[in-house]
């Protein structure tokens, strides 16, 4: 019987964390289409079933289990770290457990592996977001930011520090971070919540929704991850995004339209929304209310002010070029069965990895 963890003499071998998630699942499919052997860390039976259905070899374990990660990495060349804790509300320690300490365990396991050449991780464009203010054409020269009102972005910033500091701790080991903004595409989890909010009559735009924004189709992110496995520089971070920019109202309305939903034009000024979010956050903490507040300062920081990014560094060093246009991505979401084959074919021939 063949050992699923025994390296192949032909195929490149990668380990994907978060393989049952939105990004990780799409990454598995892209890697397999390019001839890689793929293993995926799975912390539950349902996760095992999901990654196995995609064609990956599941390896049971969690991000706090360094021994399981070491076993999964045996013979692997690249580790793609896509697992993350993303919520718009919660205690900082919950975010740190996955986004900081989980990353630390991953890089420690990679450092002890003789075969792992690179750890390529999904960070977030939000790591440079500080106090709420417009940020246009943001690039990698900006410092990382940590704010108490934004535990997700702050934990991703700290996790990125841990990741990039590990580059070179073992000769031959390099670590690279990719920073996508708003990630979207078919089966994106957050769209269900948006649809529910509109149908419940609770939808309001912040500042009219006119703020400029960058986005990143999940397949464009996966393209960049695969490019970074060969072309990225160790210890470096790269912003990646779609070729097009939009406004919050235009883009989110287009996403909702793929589900036959049209949001109202109701709007609230940013300053008022920020005050309301602060009061709601205080009430939830003091009264220990369950669930999430209807609006949080973390959410407002992510979408409430203009935020666009430059991908010049990724273009120059990774050879990155978005392969899926906004029009194509939206069309695939409107008619997933009709567009899936052509979109997959487009992806499969888009990247030549040297």
PDB file of C-alpha atoms in Angstrom, residues 34 223 321 323 345-352:
ATOM      1  CA  UNK A  34      -0.967  22.374 -12.214  1.00  0.00           C
ATOM      2  CA  UNK A 223      -2.440  32.815  -8.752  1.00  0.00           C
ATOM      3  CA  UNK A 321      -1.013  39.954 -13.284  1.00  0.00           C
ATOM      4  CA  UNK A 323      -6.116  36.593 -14.457  1.00  0.00           C
ATOM      5  CA  UNK A 345      -9.720  26.635 -18.103  1.00  0.00           C
ATOM      6  CA  UNK A 346      -8.733  30.310 -18.020  1.00  0.00           C
ATOM      7  CA  UNK A 347      -7.084  29.815 -14.639  1.00  0.00           C
ATOM      8  CA  UNK A 348      -5.331  26.612 -15.626  1.00  0.00           C
ATOM      9  CA  UNK A 349      -3.478  28.254 -18.521  1.00  0.00           C
ATOM     10  CA  UNK A 350      -2.822  31.629 -16.950  1.00  0.00           C
ATOM     11  CA  UNK A 351       0.362  31.087 -14.945  1.00  0.00           C
ATOM     12  CA  UNK A 352       3.712  29.703 -15.937  1.00  0.00           C
TER      13      UNK A 352
END
